[in-house]
mmCIF file of C-alpha atoms in Angstrom:
data_model
loop_
_atom_site.group_PDB
_atom_site.id
_atom_site.type_symbol
_atom_site.label_atom_id
_atom_site.label_comp_id
_atom_site.label_asym_id
_atom_site.label_seq_id
_atom_site.Cartn_x
_atom_site.Cartn_y
_atom_site.Cartn_z
ATOM 1 C CA MET A 267 -21.098 3.537 18.691
ATOM 2 C CA ALA A 268 -17.559 4.300 17.176
ATOM 3 C CA THR A 269 -15.255 6.358 19.330
ATOM 4 C CA LEU A 270 -13.451 9.534 18.177
ATOM 5 C CA SER A 271 -10.176 8.131 19.003
ATOM 6 C CA LYS A 272 -10.722 5.071 16.757
ATOM 7 C CA ILE A 273 -11.758 7.132 13.702
ATOM 8 C CA ASN A 274 -9.599 10.218 13.826
ATOM 9 C CA ASN A 275 -8.509 9.871 10.071
ATOM 10 C CA LEU A 276 -12.048 9.726 9.038
ATOM 11 C CA GLU A 277 -12.950 12.663 11.094
ATOM 12 C CA VAL A 278 -10.086 14.631 9.480
ATOM 13 C CA PHE A 279 -11.042 13.479 5.999
ATOM 14 C CA LEU A 280 -14.625 14.518 6.610
ATOM 15 C CA LYS A 281 -13.574 17.877 7.785
ATOM 16 C CA THR A 282 -11.303 18.591 4.793
ATOM 17 C CA LEU A 283 -14.328 18.481 2.617
ATOM 18 C CA LEU A 284 -16.579 20.536 4.773
ATOM 19 C CA PRO A 285 -17.040 24.415 4.768
ATOM 20 C CA LYS A 286 -15.501 26.359 7.761
ATOM 21 C CA ASP A 287 -18.886 26.833 9.477
ATOM 22 C CA PHE A 288 -19.871 23.207 9.894
ATOM 23 C CA LEU A 289 -21.460 21.982 13.164
ATOM 24 C CA GLU A 290 -18.942 19.685 15.195
ATOM 25 C CA ASN A 291 -21.839 17.839 16.857
ATOM 26 C CA GLU A 292 -23.090 16.946 13.162
ATOM 27 C CA VAL A 293 -19.695 15.476 12.374
ATOM 28 C CA LEU A 294 -19.627 13.438 15.637
ATOM 29 C CA GLU A 295 -23.139 12.150 14.754
ATOM 30 C CA ALA A 296 -22.027 11.063 11.260
ATOM 31 C CA LEU A 297 -18.984 9.332 12.629
ATOM 32 C CA ALA A 298 -21.036 7.266 14.960
ATOM 33 C CA TYR A 299 -22.747 5.527 12.010
ATOM 34 C CA PHE A 300 -19.468 3.953 10.679
ATOM 35 C CA LYS A 301 -18.404 0.577 11.883
ATOM 36 C CA LYS A 302 -14.961 -0.823 11.697
ATOM 37 C CA MET A 303 -14.313 -3.669 8.980
ATOM 38 C CA LYS A 304 -11.259 -5.701 8.525
ATOM 39 C CA VAL A 305 -10.762 -6.981 5.094
ATOM 40 C CA ARG A 306 -7.846 -9.600 4.560
ATOM 41 C CA LYS A 307 -5.524 -9.597 1.472
ATOM 42 C CA ASN A 308 -7.331 -11.021 -1.598
ATOM 43 C CA GLU A 309 -10.721 -10.792 0.262
ATOM 44 C CA PHE A 310 -13.550 -9.108 -1.695
ATOM 45 C CA LEU A 311 -15.518 -6.102 -0.396
ATOM 46 C CA VAL A 312 -17.924 -6.913 -3.377
ATOM 47 C CA ASN A 313 -17.801 -9.317 -6.274
ATOM 48 C CA GLN A 314 -18.615 -8.399 -9.798
ATOM 49 C CA ASN A 315 -22.392 -9.075 -10.372
ATOM 50 C CA GLU A 316 -23.182 -8.872 -6.751
ATOM 51 C CA ILE A 317 -24.682 -5.898 -4.794
ATOM 52 C CA CYS A 318 -22.273 -3.764 -3.039
ATOM 53 C CA CYS A 319 -23.580 -3.142 0.854
ATOM 54 C CA HIS A 320 -20.959 -0.631 2.123
ATOM 55 C CA PHE A 321 -19.823 2.873 1.530
ATOM 56 C CA CYS A 322 -16.305 2.918 3.180
ATOM 57 C CA PHE A 323 -13.350 4.948 4.216
ATOM 58 C CA VAL A 324 -9.984 3.251 3.896
ATOM 59 C CA GLU A 325 -8.131 3.750 7.177
ATOM 60 C CA ASN A 326 -5.112 1.642 5.942
ATOM 61 C CA GLY A 327 -4.589 -0.766 3.050
ATOM 62 C CA ILE A 328 -5.359 -0.697 -0.600
ATOM 63 C CA LEU A 329 -8.560 -1.739 -2.468
ATOM 64 C CA GLN A 330 -8.526 -2.503 -6.052
ATOM 65 C CA HIS A 331 -11.439 -2.018 -8.371
ATOM 66 C CA ALA A 332 -11.327 -4.371 -11.330
ATOM 67 C CA ILE A 333 -13.381 -5.577 -14.107
ATOM 68 C CA ASN A 334 -13.128 -8.939 -15.899
ATOM 69 C CA VAL A 335 -12.819 -8.445 -19.654
ATOM 70 C CA GLU A 336 -12.730 -11.674 -21.688
ATOM 71 C CA GLY A 337 -11.178 -13.326 -18.908
ATOM 72 C CA GLU A 338 -8.495 -10.672 -18.041
ATOM 73 C CA GLU A 339 -8.646 -8.735 -14.800
ATOM 74 C CA ARG A 340 -8.280 -5.025 -15.522
ATOM 75 C CA THR A 341 -7.809 -2.493 -12.770
ATOM 76 C CA THR A 342 -9.997 0.575 -12.953
ATOM 77 C CA TYR A 343 -9.165 2.260 -9.755
ATOM 78 C CA LEU A 344 -6.989 1.941 -6.641
ATOM 79 C CA ALA A 345 -8.399 3.141 -3.184
ATOM 80 C CA LEU A 346 -5.512 4.005 -0.902
ATOM 81 C CA LYS A 347 -5.371 5.039 2.667
ATOM 82 C CA ASN A 348 -7.518 8.036 3.760
ATOM 83 C CA THR A 349 -9.786 7.589 0.758
ATOM 84 C CA VAL A 350 -13.507 6.635 0.389
ATOM 85 C CA THR A 351 -14.672 4.018 -1.912
ATOM 86 C CA THR A 352 -17.690 1.872 -3.044
ATOM 87 C CA SER A 353 -19.237 0.387 -6.085
ATOM 88 C CA LEU A 354 -21.597 3.608 -6.076
ATOM 89 C CA ASN A 355 -24.353 2.646 -8.573
ATOM 90 C CA SER A 356 -24.630 -0.623 -6.876
ATOM 91 C CA PHE A 357 -24.544 0.686 -3.352
ATOM 92 C CA LEU A 358 -27.080 3.437 -4.048
ATOM 93 C CA HIS A 359 -29.435 1.525 -6.374
ATOM 94 C CA LYS A 360 -29.113 -2.019 -4.823
ATOM 95 C CA VAL A 361 -28.091 -3.299 -8.301
ATOM 96 C CA SER A 362 -25.401 -5.755 -9.382
ATOM 97 C CA SER A 363 -21.804 -4.194 -9.342
ATOM 98 C CA ARG A 364 -20.148 -3.960 -12.651
ATOM 99 C CA LYS A 365 -16.874 -4.429 -10.873
ATOM 100 C CA SER A 366 -15.254 -6.234 -8.045
ATOM 101 C CA ILE A 367 -13.376 -4.485 -5.013
ATOM 102 C CA LYS A 368 -10.755 -6.538 -3.506
ATOM 103 C CA ALA A 369 -8.195 -5.829 -0.862
ATOM 104 C CA ILE A 370 -4.587 -6.252 -2.299
ATOM 105 C CA VAL A 371 -3.158 -5.984 1.359
ATOM 106 C CA ASP A 372 -4.682 -6.473 4.752
ATOM 107 C CA SER A 373 -6.995 -3.400 5.004
ATOM 108 C CA THR A 374 -8.940 -1.720 7.743
ATOM 109 C CA LEU A 375 -12.120 0.174 6.619
ATOM 110 C CA TRP A 376 -14.905 2.168 8.285
ATOM 111 C CA VAL A 377 -18.043 1.344 6.641
ATOM 112 C CA ILE A 378 -21.701 2.444 6.601
ATOM 113 C CA THR A 379 -24.836 0.716 5.325
ATOM 114 C CA LEU A 380 -27.245 2.362 2.713
ATOM 115 C CA GLU A 381 -29.921 2.861 5.393
ATOM 116 C CA ASP A 382 -27.693 4.685 7.624
ATOM 117 C CA PHE A 383 -26.010 6.649 4.551
ATOM 118 C CA ASN A 384 -29.417 7.700 3.504
ATOM 119 C CA TYR A 385 -30.368 8.842 6.851
ATOM 120 C CA LEU A 386 -27.269 10.897 7.201
ATOM 121 C CA LEU A 387 -27.786 12.392 3.871
ATOM 122 C CA HIS A 388 -31.039 13.567 4.630
ATOM 123 C CA HIS A 389 -30.861 14.514 8.281
ATOM 124 C CA ASN A 390 -27.188 15.532 8.821
ATOM 125 C CA LYS A 391 -26.150 18.836 7.127
ATOM 126 C CA ALA A 392 -22.442 18.140 7.568
ATOM 127 C CA PHE A 393 -22.629 14.671 5.942
ATOM 128 C CA HIS A 394 -24.736 16.147 3.228
ATOM 129 C CA GLN A 395 -21.999 18.791 2.318
ATOM 130 C CA PHE A 396 -19.321 16.440 2.717
ATOM 131 C CA TYR A 397 -20.845 14.087 0.209
ATOM 132 C CA PHE A 398 -21.564 16.827 -2.388
ATOM 133 C CA HIS A 399 -17.945 17.904 -2.159
ATOM 134 C CA LEU A 400 -16.615 14.448 -2.346
ATOM 135 C CA ILE A 401 -18.636 13.671 -5.500
ATOM 136 C CA GLU A 402 -17.672 16.909 -7.079
ATOM 137 C CA LYS A 403 -13.960 16.241 -6.339
ATOM 138 C CA GLN A 404 -14.279 12.746 -7.804
ATOM 139 C CA ILE A 405 -15.954 13.743 -10.937
ATOM 140 C CA CYS A 406 -13.122 16.165 -11.656
ATOM 141 C CA LEU A 407 -10.563 13.376 -11.065
ATOM 142 C CA ILE A 408 -12.578 10.980 -13.367
ATOM 143 C CA ASP A 409 -12.634 13.505 -16.135
ATOM 144 C CA ASP A 410 -8.860 14.084 -15.898
ATOM 145 C CA TYR A 411 -8.083 10.379 -15.895
ATOM 146 C CA ARG A 412 -10.156 9.771 -19.051
ATOM 147 C CA ILE A 413 -8.626 12.802 -20.936
ATOM 148 C CA ASP A 414 -5.194 11.374 -19.768
ATOM 149 C CA LEU A 415 -6.008 8.107 -21.313
ATOM 150 C CA LEU A 416 -6.812 9.620 -24.629
ATOM 151 C CA THR A 417 -4.054 12.277 -24.755
ATOM 152 C CA LEU A 418 -1.030 11.130 -22.911
ATOM 153 C CA THR A 419 1.522 8.342 -23.759
ATOM 154 C CA PRO A 420 1.994 5.686 -21.309
ATOM 155 C CA GLU A 421 5.235 7.244 -20.137
ATOM 156 C CA GLU A 422 3.636 10.578 -19.725
ATOM 157 C CA ARG A 423 0.680 9.045 -17.561
ATOM 158 C CA TYR A 424 3.546 7.214 -15.472
ATOM 159 C CA ARG A 425 5.449 10.506 -15.113
ATOM 160 C CA LYS A 426 2.219 12.289 -13.959
ATOM 161 C CA LEU A 427 1.470 9.488 -11.514
ATOM 162 C CA LEU A 428 5.029 9.919 -10.204
ATOM 163 C CA VAL A 429 4.381 13.541 -9.593
ATOM 164 C CA ASN A 430 0.769 13.511 -8.296
ATOM 165 C CA GLU A 431 0.502 10.045 -6.604
ATOM 166 C CA PRO A 432 3.865 8.858 -5.491
ATOM 167 C CA LYS A 433 2.299 6.739 -2.771
ATOM 168 C CA LEU A 434 0.755 4.557 -5.510
ATOM 169 C CA LEU A 435 4.117 3.690 -6.997
ATOM 170 C CA GLN A 436 5.600 2.751 -3.520
ATOM 171 C CA GLU A 437 2.620 0.891 -2.307
ATOM 172 C CA VAL A 438 1.058 -0.870 -5.232
ATOM 173 C CA PRO A 439 2.302 -3.988 -6.937
ATOM 174 C CA LEU A 440 3.714 -3.248 -10.510
ATOM 175 C CA HIS A 441 1.017 -5.456 -12.419
ATOM 176 C CA TYR A 442 -1.900 -3.497 -10.723
ATOM 177 C CA LEU A 443 -0.293 -0.148 -11.615
ATOM 178 C CA ALA A 444 0.249 -1.211 -15.283
ATOM 179 C CA SER A 445 -3.466 -2.417 -15.522
ATOM 180 C CA PHE A 446 -4.519 0.873 -14.144
ATOM 181 C CA LEU A 447 -2.434 2.889 -16.553
ATOM 182 C CA GLY A 448 -3.623 0.607 -19.375
ATOM 183 C CA ILE A 449 -0.365 -0.818 -20.376
ATOM 184 C CA SER A 450 1.295 -4.233 -20.144
ATOM 185 C CA THR A 451 3.425 -5.204 -17.181
ATOM 186 C CA ARG A 452 6.331 -5.623 -19.499
ATOM 187 C CA HIS A 453 6.080 -2.196 -20.993
ATOM 188 C CA MET A 454 5.563 -0.712 -17.415
ATOM 189 C CA SER A 455 8.799 -2.308 -16.475
ATOM 190 C CA ARG A 456 10.538 -0.751 -19.266
ATOM 191 C CA ILE A 457 9.050 2.660 -18.561
ATOM 192 C CA ARG A 458 10.085 2.578 -14.941
ATOM 193 C CA LYS A 459 13.638 1.297 -15.854
ATOM 194 C CA ASN A 460 13.903 4.362 -18.375
ATOM 195 C CA ILE A 461 12.588 7.067 -16.004
ATOM 196 C CA ASN A 462 13.984 5.953 -12.707
#
């Protein structure tokens, strides 16, 4: 069983997505199902075309979600400290993941298996509420990201990232950010030079 002092960041994260009337003992029960996992730089949480076995909270580090398109790696998402991540369709339905998830720096995760995840979802009201609000928040973020890709120039997307996600620009290597924004590394360098 995990101790609270070890997963305090996860506890705080869970509580930020819960209504004020949640039961503390349900949060403590949910936390006990998460196990600590260390993932070294360039190690994969899941490879493309394999089944993702974990739903995880990133205590520290950065995880890159990427797909291989005609031999080129393209970043679709970057999971930073104090976020949760998984290859959701693969995790929930035990199907091959359409993407890989790799640590781009040494990372510490708190992970839960599908069996424990489903148990909490059906028997722990706090975890159920947390998951509902998490999914709702993620859908809004994905919607905004898709619209930005269609309506904003690369420079505008970079400026928005600068305002909304300054940690990404400080912590993530340039080529991952360029791929995430859908531009070449060379173009990204020019944008940074002109804006900074």
